[in-house]
């Protein structure tokens, strides 16, 4: 999500945050907060005053966009869980019924 925000900032302001460790650190904290909000809400704000060179950064991210950005990580985790369940000879039937919504396409 941080990389996505960096790209949004870059496209809007034509400035790259890649070398600005302080800005990236602040952005990471704001993204972590948004991630926690998205666990119970469908949209979360990411707002930082004076992120870089006096420029304020503000955007909203939806849960759908968050899931899209992280789908490869989610899929990898689900595959690991399924492998562990199979290796342990556990019945995966109940697990598959309770599988998170975003994994239904897997």
PDB file of N, CA and C in Angstrom:
ATOM      1  N   UNK A   1       0.825  -1.181   0.000  1.00  0.00           N
ATOM      2  CA  UNK A   1       0.000   0.000   0.000  1.00  0.00           C
ATOM      3  C   UNK A   1       0.875   1.253   0.000  1.00  0.00           C
ATOM      4  N   UNK A   2       2.016   1.181   0.670  1.00  0.00           N
ATOM      5  CA  UNK A   2       2.936   2.318   0.685  1.00  0.00           C
ATOM      6  C   UNK A   2       3.392   2.626  -0.741  1.00  0.00           C
ATOM      7  N   UNK A   3       3.764   1.599  -1.488  1.00  0.00           N
ATOM      8  CA  UNK A   3       4.202   1.811  -2.873  1.00  0.00           C
ATOM      9  C   UNK A   3       3.096   2.447  -3.714  1.00  0.00           C
ATOM     10  N   UNK A   4       1.877   2.038  -3.493  1.00  0.00           N
ATOM     11  CA  UNK A   4       0.748   2.611  -4.206  1.00  0.00           C
ATOM     12  C   UNK A   4       0.617   4.106  -3.883  1.00  0.00           C
ATOM     13  N   UNK A   5       0.750   4.449  -2.611  1.00  0.00           N
ATOM     14  CA  UNK A   5       0.665   5.853  -2.203  1.00  0.00           C
ATOM     15  C   UNK A   5       1.819   6.668  -2.781  1.00  0.00           C
ATOM     16  N   UNK A   6       3.007   6.080  -2.812  1.00  0.00           N
ATOM     17  CA  UNK A   6       4.167   6.767  -3.411  1.00  0.00           C
ATOM     18  C   UNK A   6       3.880   7.064  -4.879  1.00  0.00           C
ATOM     19  N   UNK A   7       3.304   6.106  -5.590  1.00  0.00           N
ATOM     20  CA  UNK A   7       2.981   6.307  -6.999  1.00  0.00           C
ATOM     21  C   UNK A   7       1.893   7.369  -7.172  1.00  0.00           C
ATOM     22  N   UNK A   8       0.910   7.380  -6.276  1.00  0.00           N
ATOM     23  CA  UNK A   8      -0.136   8.404  -6.318  1.00  0.00           C
ATOM     24  C   UNK A   8       0.463   9.794  -6.106  1.00  0.00           C
ATOM     25  N   UNK A   9       1.355   9.913  -5.132  1.00  0.00           N
ATOM     26  CA  UNK A   9       2.018  11.185  -4.848  1.00  0.00           C
ATOM     27  C   UNK A   9       2.844  11.628  -6.055  1.00  0.00           C
ATOM     28  N   UNK A  10       3.553  10.675  -6.625  1.00  0.00           N
ATOM     29  CA  UNK A  10       4.402  10.967  -7.775  1.00  0.00           C
ATOM     30  C   UNK A  10       3.570  11.424  -8.977  1.00  0.00           C
ATOM     31  N   UNK A  11       2.447  10.774  -9.224  1.00  0.00           N
ATOM     32  CA  UNK A  11       1.627  11.147 -10.378  1.00  0.00           C
ATOM     33  C   UNK A  11       0.956  12.501 -10.177  1.00  0.00           C
ATOM     34  N   UNK A  12       0.614  12.823  -8.946  1.00  0.00           N
ATOM     35  CA  UNK A  12      -0.079  14.076  -8.679  1.00  0.00           C
ATOM     36  C   UNK A  12       0.882  15.268  -8.597  1.00  0.00           C
ATOM     37  N   UNK A  13       2.040  15.066  -7.947  1.00  0.00           N
ATOM     38  CA  UNK A  13       2.952  16.172  -7.677  1.00  0.00           C
ATOM     39  C   UNK A  13       4.257  16.113  -8.459  1.00  0.00           C
ATOM     40  N   UNK A  14       4.461  15.043  -9.234  1.00  0.00           N
ATOM     41  CA  UNK A  14       5.691  14.879 -10.032  1.00  0.00           C
ATOM     42  C   UNK A  14       6.948  14.910  -9.158  1.00  0.00           C
ATOM     43  N   UNK A  15       6.816  14.366  -7.969  1.00  0.00           N
ATOM     44  CA  UNK A  15       7.946  14.280  -7.035  1.00  0.00           C
ATOM     45  C   UNK A  15       8.038  12.854  -6.516  1.00  0.00           C
ATOM     46  N   UNK A  16       9.271  12.364  -6.424  1.00  0.00           N
ATOM     47  CA  UNK A  16       9.508  10.982  -5.995  1.00  0.00           C
ATOM     48  C   UNK A  16       9.881  10.966  -4.513  1.00  0.00           C
ATOM     49  N   UNK A  17       9.182  10.141  -3.747  1.00  0.00           N
ATOM     50  CA  UNK A  17       9.457  10.019  -2.316  1.00  0.00           C
ATOM     51  C   UNK A  17      10.503   8.951  -2.006  1.00  0.00           C
ATOM     52  N   UNK A  18      10.983   8.259  -3.020  1.00  0.00           N
ATOM     53  CA  UNK A  18      11.860   7.097  -2.812  1.00  0.00           C
ATOM     54  C   UNK A  18      13.070   7.405  -1.935  1.00  0.00           C
ATOM     55  N   UNK A  19      13.680   8.556  -2.059  1.00  0.00           N
ATOM     56  CA  UNK A  19      14.878   8.870  -1.281  1.00  0.00           C
ATOM     57  C   UNK A  19      14.597   9.554   0.039  1.00  0.00           C
ATOM     58  N   UNK A  20      13.345   9.812   0.333  1.00  0.00           N
ATOM     59  CA  UNK A  20      12.976  10.542   1.541  1.00  0.00           C
ATOM     60  C   UNK A  20      12.531   9.565   2.628  1.00  0.00           C
ATOM     61  N   UNK A  21      13.479   9.134   3.450  1.00  0.00           N
ATOM     62  CA  UNK A  21      13.192   8.118   4.473  1.00  0.00           C
ATOM     63  C   UNK A  21      12.162   8.590   5.495  1.00  0.00           C
ATOM     64  N   UNK A  22      12.232   9.858   5.849  1.00  0.00           N
ATOM     65  CA  UNK A  22      11.281  10.377   6.834  1.00  0.00           C
ATOM     66  C   UNK A  22       9.853  10.341   6.272  1.00  0.00           C
ATOM     67  N   UNK A  23       9.687  10.789   5.038  1.00  0.00           N
ATOM     68  CA  UNK A  23       8.363  10.776   4.408  1.00  0.00           C
ATOM     69  C   UNK A  23       7.845   9.356   4.260  1.00  0.00           C
ATOM     70  N   UNK A  24       8.721   8.435   3.862  1.00  0.00           N
ATOM     71  CA  UNK A  24       8.307   7.035   3.709  1.00  0.00           C
ATOM     72  C   UNK A  24       7.906   6.429   5.047  1.00  0.00           C
ATOM     73  N   UNK A  25       8.621   6.783   6.108  1.00  0.00           N
ATOM     74  CA  UNK A  25       8.276   6.292   7.437  1.00  0.00           C
ATOM     75  C   UNK A  25       6.921   6.802   7.892  1.00  0.00           C
ATOM     76  N   UNK A  26       6.675   8.084   7.676  1.00  0.00           N
ATOM     77  CA  UNK A  26       5.374   8.657   8.031  1.00  0.00           C
ATOM     78  C   UNK A  26       4.260   8.033   7.200  1.00  0.00           C
ATOM     79  N   UNK A  27       4.536   7.805   5.923  1.00  0.00           N
ATOM     80  CA  UNK A  27       3.551   7.192   5.037  1.00  0.00           C
ATOM     81  C   UNK A  27       3.255   5.761   5.469  1.00  0.00           C
ATOM     82  N   UNK A  28       4.276   5.033   5.889  1.00  0.00           N
ATOM     83  CA  UNK A  28       4.084   3.662   6.353  1.00  0.00           C
ATOM     84  C   UNK A  28       3.170   3.624   7.577  1.00  0.00           C
ATOM     85  N   UNK A  29       3.390   4.537   8.515  1.00  0.00           N
ATOM     86  CA  UNK A  29       2.549   4.597   9.718  1.00  0.00           C
ATOM     87  C   UNK A  29       1.104   4.910   9.337  1.00  0.00           C
ATOM     88  N   UNK A  30       0.906   5.855   8.411  1.00  0.00           N
ATOM     89  CA  UNK A  30      -0.442   6.210   7.974  1.00  0.00           C
ATOM     90  C   UNK A  30      -1.121   5.041   7.260  1.00  0.00           C
ATOM     91  N   UNK A  31      -0.357   4.282   6.477  1.00  0.00           N
ATOM     92  CA  UNK A  31      -0.914   3.116   5.783  1.00  0.00           C
ATOM     93  C   UNK A  31      -1.280   2.011   6.772  1.00  0.00           C
ATOM     94  N   UNK A  32      -0.477   1.831   7.802  1.00  0.00           N
ATOM     95  CA  UNK A  32      -0.810   0.837   8.836  1.00  0.00           C
ATOM     96  C   UNK A  32      -2.115   1.207   9.538  1.00  0.00           C
ATOM     97  N   UNK A  33      -2.279   2.490   9.810  1.00  0.00           N
ATOM     98  CA  UNK A  33      -3.520   2.954  10.434  1.00  0.00           C
ATOM     99  C   UNK A  33      -4.704   2.699   9.505  1.00  0.00           C
ATOM    100  N   UNK A  34      -4.540   3.013   8.227  1.00  0.00           N
ATOM    101  CA  UNK A  34      -5.608   2.769   7.250  1.00  0.00           C
ATOM    102  C   UNK A  34      -5.928   1.282   7.157  1.00  0.00           C
ATOM    103  N   UNK A  35      -4.901   0.447   7.211  1.00  0.00           N
ATOM    104  CA  UNK A  35      -5.109  -1.006   7.148  1.00  0.00           C
ATOM    105  C   UNK A  35      -5.963  -1.482   8.319  1.00  0.00           C
ATOM    106  N   UNK A  36      -5.702  -0.955   9.501  1.00  0.00           N
ATOM    107  CA  UNK A  36      -6.515  -1.330  10.668  1.00  0.00           C
ATOM    108  C   UNK A  36      -7.963  -0.860  10.507  1.00  0.00           C
ATOM    109  N   UNK A  37      -8.141   0.345   9.973  1.00  0.00           N
ATOM    110  CA  UNK A  37      -9.496   0.860   9.750  1.00  0.00           C
ATOM    111  C   UNK A  37     -10.235  -0.010   8.745  1.00  0.00           C
ATOM    112  N   UNK A  38      -9.534  -0.469   7.704  1.00  0.00           N
ATOM    113  CA  UNK A  38     -10.168  -1.291   6.671  1.00  0.00           C
ATOM    114  C   UNK A  38     -10.604  -2.657   7.185  1.00  0.00           C
ATOM    115  N   UNK A  39     -10.150  -3.040   8.374  1.00  0.00           N
ATOM    116  CA  UNK A  39     -10.597  -4.319   8.927  1.00  0.00           C
ATOM    117  C   UNK A  39     -12.064  -4.263   9.354  1.00  0.00           C
ATOM    118  N   UNK A  40     -12.588  -3.046   9.557  1.00  0.00           N
ATOM    119  CA  UNK A  40     -14.000  -2.930   9.928  1.00  0.00           C
ATOM    120  C   UNK A  40     -14.786  -1.925   9.072  1.00  0.00           C
ATOM    121  N   UNK A  41     -14.103  -1.171   8.223  1.00  0.00           N
ATOM    122  CA  UNK A  41     -14.771  -0.184   7.371  1.00  0.00           C
ATOM    123  C   UNK A  41     -14.454  -0.478   5.902  1.00  0.00           C
ATOM    124  N   UNK A  42     -15.251   0.065   5.021  1.00  0.00           N
ATOM    125  CA  UNK A  42     -15.038  -0.177   3.592  1.00  0.00           C
ATOM    126  C   UNK A  42     -14.114   0.851   2.956  1.00  0.00           C
ATOM    127  N   UNK A  43     -13.804   1.918   3.684  1.00  0.00           N
ATOM    128  CA  UNK A  43     -12.932   2.961   3.159  1.00  0.00           C
ATOM    129  C   UNK A  43     -12.157   3.591   4.310  1.00  0.00           C
ATOM    130  N   UNK A  44     -10.922   4.012   4.023  1.00  0.00           N
ATOM    131  CA  UNK A  44     -10.094   4.628   5.057  1.00  0.00           C
ATOM    132  C   UNK A  44      -9.315   5.803   4.468  1.00  0.00           C
ATOM    133  N   UNK A  45      -9.175   6.871   5.251  1.00  0.00           N
ATOM    134  CA  UNK A  45      -8.390   8.008   4.774  1.00  0.00           C
ATOM    135  C   UNK A  45      -6.906   7.810   5.064  1.00  0.00           C
ATOM    136  N   UNK A  46      -6.080   8.363   4.185  1.00  0.00           N
ATOM    137  CA  UNK A  46      -4.639   8.459   4.430  1.00  0.00           C
ATOM    138  C   UNK A  46      -4.324   9.936   4.269  1.00  0.00           C
ATOM    139  N   UNK A  47      -3.993  10.592   5.379  1.00  0.00           N
ATOM    140  CA  UNK A  47      -3.787  12.036   5.361  1.00  0.00           C
ATOM    141  C   UNK A  47      -2.501  12.378   6.095  1.00  0.00           C
ATOM    142  N   UNK A  48      -1.637  13.125   5.420  1.00  0.00           N
ATOM    143  CA  UNK A  48      -0.370  13.544   6.013  1.00  0.00           C
ATOM    144  C   UNK A  48      -0.088  14.994   5.633  1.00  0.00           C
ATOM    145  N   UNK A  49       0.098  15.826   6.625  1.00  0.00           N
ATOM    146  CA  UNK A  49       0.475  17.212   6.363  1.00  0.00           C
ATOM    147  C   UNK A  49       1.972  17.288   6.136  1.00  0.00           C
ATOM    148  N   UNK A  50       2.367  18.125   5.207  1.00  0.00           N
ATOM    149  CA  UNK A  50       3.791  18.348   4.911  1.00  0.00           C
ATOM    150  C   UNK A  50       4.556  17.051   4.698  1.00  0.00           C
ATOM    151  N   UNK A  51       4.031  16.200   3.863  1.00  0.00           N
ATOM    152  CA  UNK A  51       4.686  14.912   3.629  1.00  0.00           C
ATOM    153  C   UNK A  51       6.076  15.101   3.026  1.00  0.00           C
ATOM    154  N   UNK A  52       6.166  15.969   2.041  1.00  0.00           N
ATOM    155  CA  UNK A  52       7.453  16.221   1.401  1.00  0.00           C
ATOM    156  C   UNK A  52       7.438  17.621   0.784  1.00  0.00           C
ATOM    157  N   UNK A  53       8.470  18.366   1.047  1.00  0.00           N
ATOM    158  CA  UNK A  53       8.631  19.706   0.480  1.00  0.00           C
ATOM    159  C   UNK A  53       7.400  20.577   0.702  1.00  0.00           C
ATOM    160  N   UNK A  54       6.790  20.469   1.868  1.00  0.00           N
ATOM    161  CA  UNK A  54       5.633  21.279   2.225  1.00  0.00           C
ATOM    162  C   UNK A  54       4.330  20.849   1.578  1.00  0.00           C
ATOM    163  N   UNK A  55       4.318  19.724   0.910  1.00  0.00           N
ATOM    164  CA  UNK A  55       3.122  19.241   0.220  1.00  0.00           C
ATOM    165  C   UNK A  55       2.326  18.315   1.135  1.00  0.00           C
ATOM    166  N   UNK A  56       1.040  18.612   1.283  1.00  0.00           N
ATOM    167  CA  UNK A  56       0.136  17.748   2.034  1.00  0.00           C
ATOM    168  C   UNK A  56      -0.319  16.612   1.127  1.00  0.00           C
ATOM    169  N   UNK A  57      -0.473  15.430   1.710  1.00  0.00           N
ATOM    170  CA  UNK A  57      -0.935  14.265   0.949  1.00  0.00           C
ATOM    171  C   UNK A  57      -2.213  13.760   1.579  1.00  0.00           C
ATOM    172  N   UNK A  58      -3.226  13.553   0.754  1.00  0.00           N
ATOM    173  CA  UNK A  58      -4.506  13.066   1.243  1.00  0.00           C
ATOM    174  C   UNK A  58      -5.147  12.191   0.177  1.00  0.00           C
ATOM    175  N   UNK A  59      -5.615  11.041   0.575  1.00  0.00           N
ATOM    176  CA  UNK A  59      -6.347  10.153  -0.325  1.00  0.00           C
ATOM    177  C   UNK A  59      -7.175   9.177   0.499  1.00  0.00           C
ATOM    178  N   UNK A  60      -8.165   8.594  -0.117  1.00  0.00           N
ATOM    179  CA  UNK A  60      -8.951   7.530   0.496  1.00  0.00           C
ATOM    180  C   UNK A  60      -8.617   6.236  -0.217  1.00  0.00           C
ATOM    181  N   UNK A  61      -8.586   5.169   0.549  1.00  0.00           N
ATOM    182  CA  UNK A  61      -8.371   3.848  -0.039  1.00  0.00           C
ATOM    183  C   UNK A  61      -9.529   2.951   0.380  1.00  0.00           C
ATOM    184  N   UNK A  62     -10.032   2.193  -0.557  1.00  0.00           N
ATOM    185  CA  UNK A  62     -11.141   1.288  -0.266  1.00  0.00           C
ATOM    186  C   UNK A  62     -10.600  -0.090   0.102  1.00  0.00           C
ATOM    187  N   UNK A  63     -11.443  -0.846   0.751  1.00  0.00           N
ATOM    188  CA  UNK A  63     -11.062  -2.217   1.081  1.00  0.00           C
ATOM    189  C   UNK A  63     -10.820  -3.018  -0.197  1.00  0.00           C
ATOM    190  N   UNK A  64     -11.631  -2.770  -1.233  1.00  0.00           N
ATOM    191  CA  UNK A  64     -11.461  -3.476  -2.508  1.00  0.00           C
ATOM    192  C   UNK A  64     -10.090  -3.171  -3.122  1.00  0.00           C
ATOM    193  N   UNK A  65      -9.665  -1.917  -3.081  1.00  0.00           N
ATOM    194  CA  UNK A  65      -8.361  -1.558  -3.629  1.00  0.00           C
ATOM    195  C   UNK A  65      -7.252  -2.187  -2.791  1.00  0.00           C
ATOM    196  N   UNK A  66      -7.410  -2.173  -1.471  1.00  0.00           N
ATOM    197  CA  UNK A  66      -6.430  -2.798  -0.581  1.00  0.00           C
ATOM    198  C   UNK A  66      -6.289  -4.279  -0.907  1.00  0.00           C
ATOM    199  N   UNK A  67      -7.417  -4.968  -1.084  1.00  0.00           N
ATOM    200  CA  UNK A  67      -7.383  -6.388  -1.420  1.00  0.00           C
ATOM    201  C   UNK A  67      -6.734  -6.618  -2.780  1.00  0.00           C
ATOM    202  N   UNK A  68      -7.029  -5.753  -3.732  1.00  0.00           N
ATOM    203  CA  UNK A  68      -6.411  -5.861  -5.060  1.00  0.00           C
ATOM    204  C   UNK A  68      -4.887  -5.708  -4.977  1.00  0.00           C
ATOM    205  N   UNK A  69      -4.435  -4.734  -4.203  1.00  0.00           N
ATOM    206  CA  UNK A  69      -2.994  -4.488  -4.063  1.00  0.00           C
ATOM    207  C   UNK A  69      -2.267  -5.647  -3.383  1.00  0.00           C
ATOM    208  N   UNK A  70      -2.986  -6.355  -2.522  1.00  0.00           N
ATOM    209  CA  UNK A  70      -2.358  -7.410  -1.721  1.00  0.00           C
ATOM    210  C   UNK A  70      -2.783  -8.823  -2.101  1.00  0.00           C
ATOM    211  N   UNK A  71      -3.522  -8.977  -3.179  1.00  0.00           N
ATOM    212  CA  UNK A  71      -4.064 -10.292  -3.541  1.00  0.00           C
ATOM    213  C   UNK A  71      -2.986 -11.361  -3.669  1.00  0.00           C
ATOM    214  N   UNK A  72      -1.829 -11.010  -4.230  1.00  0.00           N
ATOM    215  CA  UNK A  72      -0.773 -12.018  -4.380  1.00  0.00           C
ATOM    216  C   UNK A  72      -0.294 -12.511  -3.017  1.00  0.00           C
ATOM    217  N   UNK A  73      -0.228 -11.617  -2.035  1.00  0.00           N
ATOM    218  CA  UNK A  73       0.180 -12.028  -0.685  1.00  0.00           C
ATOM    219  C   UNK A  73      -0.900 -12.879  -0.022  1.00  0.00           C
ATOM    220  N   UNK A  74      -2.160 -12.467  -0.184  1.00  0.00           N
ATOM    221  CA  UNK A  74      -3.258 -13.238   0.395  1.00  0.00           C
ATOM    222  C   UNK A  74      -3.307 -14.646  -0.193  1.00  0.00           C
ATOM    223  N   UNK A  75      -3.157 -14.725  -1.506  1.00  0.00           N
ATOM    224  CA  UNK A  75      -3.198 -16.020  -2.184  1.00  0.00           C
ATOM    225  C   UNK A  75      -2.064 -16.918  -1.701  1.00  0.00           C
ATOM    226  N   UNK A  76      -0.888 -16.350  -1.572  1.00  0.00           N
ATOM    227  CA  UNK A  76       0.263 -17.123  -1.092  1.00  0.00           C
ATOM    228  C   UNK A  76       0.016 -17.659   0.323  1.00  0.00           C
ATOM    229  N   UNK A  77      -0.569 -16.831   1.181  1.00  0.00           N
ATOM    230  CA  UNK A  77      -0.874 -17.270   2.551  1.00  0.00           C
ATOM    231  C   UNK A  77      -1.902 -18.394   2.563  1.00  0.00           C
ATOM    232  N   UNK A  78      -2.946 -18.231   1.750  1.00  0.00           N
ATOM    233  CA  UNK A  78      -3.994 -19.251   1.689  1.00  0.00           C
ATOM    234  C   UNK A  78      -3.418 -20.576   1.194  1.00  0.00           C
ATOM    235  N   UNK A  79      -2.555 -20.498   0.193  1.00  0.00           N
ATOM    236  CA  UNK A  79      -1.930 -21.722  -0.320  1.00  0.00           C
ATOM    237  C   UNK A  79      -1.097 -22.402   0.762  1.00  0.00           C
ATOM    238  N   UNK A  80      -0.382 -21.633   1.559  1.00  0.00           N
ATOM    239  CA  UNK A  80       0.418 -22.200   2.640  1.00  0.00           C
ATOM    240  C   UNK A  80      -0.470 -22.867   3.692  1.00  0.00           C
ATOM    241  N   UNK A  81      -1.574 -22.226   4.032  1.00  0.00           N
ATOM    242  CA  UNK A  81      -2.503 -22.808   5.012  1.00  0.00           C
ATOM    243  C   UNK A  81      -3.087 -24.110   4.476  1.00  0.00           C
ATOM    244  N   UNK A  82      -3.492 -24.102   3.217  1.00  0.00           N
ATOM    245  CA  UNK A  82      -4.045 -25.318   2.626  1.00  0.00           C
ATOM    246  C   UNK A  82      -3.022 -26.446   2.614  1.00  0.00           C
ATOM    247  N   UNK A  83      -1.777 -26.129   2.293  1.00  0.00           N
ATOM    248  CA  UNK A  83      -0.711 -27.135   2.298  1.00  0.00           C
ATOM    249  C   UNK A  83      -0.508 -27.700   3.704  1.00  0.00           C
ATOM    250  N   UNK A  84      -0.512 -26.833   4.704  1.00  0.00           N
ATOM    251  CA  UNK A  84      -0.338 -27.284   6.087  1.00  0.00           C
ATOM    252  C   UNK A  84      -1.484 -28.197   6.515  1.00  0.00           C
ATOM    253  N   UNK A  85      -2.695 -27.822   6.153  1.00  0.00           N
ATOM    254  CA  UNK A  85      -3.850 -28.645   6.505  1.00  0.00           C
ATOM    255  C   UNK A  85      -3.777 -30.007   5.823  1.00  0.00           C
ATOM    256  N   UNK A  86      -3.386 -30.016   4.565  1.00  0.00           N
ATOM    257  CA  UNK A  86      -3.261 -31.281   3.848  1.00  0.00           C
ATOM    258  C   UNK A  86      -2.136 -32.127   4.437  1.00  0.00           C
ATOM    259  N   UNK A  87      -1.003 -31.502   4.757  1.00  0.00           N
ATOM    260  CA  UNK A  87       0.124 -32.235   5.341  1.00  0.00           C
ATOM    261  C   UNK A  87      -0.228 -32.827   6.699  1.00  0.00           C
ATOM    262  N   UNK A  88      -1.117 -32.155   7.410  1.00  0.00           N
ATOM    263  CA  UNK A  88      -1.525 -32.646   8.731  1.00  0.00           C
ATOM    264  C   UNK A  88      -2.689 -33.621   8.622  1.00  0.00           C
ATOM    265  N   UNK A  89      -3.065 -33.989   7.403  1.00  0.00           N
ATOM    266  CA  UNK A  89      -4.204 -34.875   7.163  1.00  0.00           C
ATOM    267  C   UNK A  89      -5.476 -34.376   7.836  1.00  0.00           C
ATOM    268  N   UNK A  90      -5.650 -33.064   7.829  1.00  0.00           N
ATOM    269  CA  UNK A  90      -6.859 -32.472   8.411  1.00  0.00           C
ATOM    270  C   UNK A  90      -7.894 -32.303   7.308  1.00  0.00           C
ATOM    271  N   UNK A  91      -9.132 -32.384   7.693  1.00  0.00           N
ATOM    272  CA  UNK A  91     -10.228 -32.202   6.755  1.00  0.00           C
ATOM    273  C   UNK A  91     -10.330 -30.717   6.411  1.00  0.00           C
ATOM    274  N   UNK A  92     -10.147 -30.382   5.152  1.00  0.00           N
ATOM    275  CA  UNK A  92     -10.184 -28.986   4.735  1.00  0.00           C
ATOM    276  C   UNK A  92     -11.588 -28.528   4.375  1.00  0.00           C
ATOM    277  N   UNK A  93     -12.557 -29.399   4.499  1.00  0.00           N
ATOM    278  CA  UNK A  93     -13.931 -29.054   4.120  1.00  0.00           C
ATOM    279  C   UNK A  93     -14.441 -27.842   4.910  1.00  0.00           C
ATOM    280  N   UNK A  94     -14.281 -27.854   6.221  1.00  0.00           N
ATOM    281  CA  UNK A  94     -14.744 -26.737   7.045  1.00  0.00           C
ATOM    282  C   UNK A  94     -13.969 -25.470   6.731  1.00  0.00           C
ATOM    283  N   UNK A  95     -12.683 -25.617   6.505  1.00  0.00           N
ATOM    284  CA  UNK A  95     -11.859 -24.454   6.172  1.00  0.00           C
ATOM    285  C   UNK A  95     -12.342 -23.813   4.873  1.00  0.00           C
ATOM    286  N   UNK A  96     -12.613 -24.616   3.864  1.00  0.00           N
ATOM    287  CA  UNK A  96     -13.034 -24.079   2.576  1.00  0.00           C
ATOM    288  C   UNK A  96     -14.387 -23.385   2.670  1.00  0.00           C
ATOM    289  N   UNK A  97     -15.254 -23.828   3.580  1.00  0.00           N
ATOM    290  CA  UNK A  97     -16.541 -23.175   3.771  1.00  0.00           C
ATOM    291  C   UNK A  97     -16.373 -21.796   4.401  1.00  0.00           C
ATOM    292  N   UNK A  98     -15.342 -21.633   5.236  1.00  0.00           N
ATOM    293  CA  UNK A  98     -15.130 -20.377   5.944  1.00  0.00           C
ATOM    294  C   UNK A  98     -14.061 -19.504   5.292  1.00  0.00           C
ATOM    295  N   UNK A  99     -13.633 -19.861   4.141  1.00  0.00           N
ATOM    296  CA  UNK A  99     -12.588 -19.133   3.423  1.00  0.00           C
ATOM    297  C   UNK A  99     -12.989 -17.662   3.249  1.00  0.00           C
ATOM    298  N   UNK A 100     -12.064 -16.726   3.465  1.00  0.00           N
ATOM    299  CA  UNK A 100     -12.391 -15.302   3.308  1.00  0.00           C
ATOM    300  C   UNK A 100     -12.913 -14.990   1.911  1.00  0.00           C
ATOM    301  N   UNK A 101     -13.806 -14.015   1.812  1.00  0.00           N
ATOM    302  CA  UNK A 101     -14.463 -13.667   0.561  1.00  0.00           C
ATOM    303  C   UNK A 101     -13.463 -13.368  -0.553  1.00  0.00           C
ATOM    304  N   UNK A 102     -12.385 -12.661  -0.209  1.00  0.00           N
ATOM    305  CA  UNK A 102     -11.448 -12.254  -1.251  1.00  0.00           C
ATOM    306  C   UNK A 102     -10.693 -13.441  -1.844  1.00  0.00           C
ATOM    307  N   UNK A 103     -10.795 -14.605  -1.245  1.00  0.00           N
ATOM    308  CA  UNK A 103     -10.085 -15.780  -1.746  1.00  0.00           C
ATOM    309  C   UNK A 103     -10.977 -16.681  -2.587  1.00  0.00           C
ATOM    310  N   UNK A 104     -12.204 -16.313  -2.768  1.00  0.00           N
ATOM    311  CA  UNK A 104     -13.128 -17.162  -3.506  1.00  0.00           C
ATOM    312  C   UNK A 104     -12.728 -17.371  -4.961  1.00  0.00           C
ATOM    313  N   UNK A 105     -11.936 -16.455  -5.513  1.00  0.00           N
ATOM    314  CA  UNK A 105     -11.506 -16.599  -6.908  1.00  0.00           C
ATOM    315  C   UNK A 105     -10.285 -17.496  -7.037  1.00  0.00           C
ATOM    316  N   UNK A 106      -9.709 -17.914  -5.938  1.00  0.00           N
ATOM    317  CA  UNK A 106      -8.480 -18.721  -5.955  1.00  0.00           C
ATOM    318  C   UNK A 106      -8.769 -20.132  -6.355  1.00  0.00           C
TER     319      UNK A 106
END
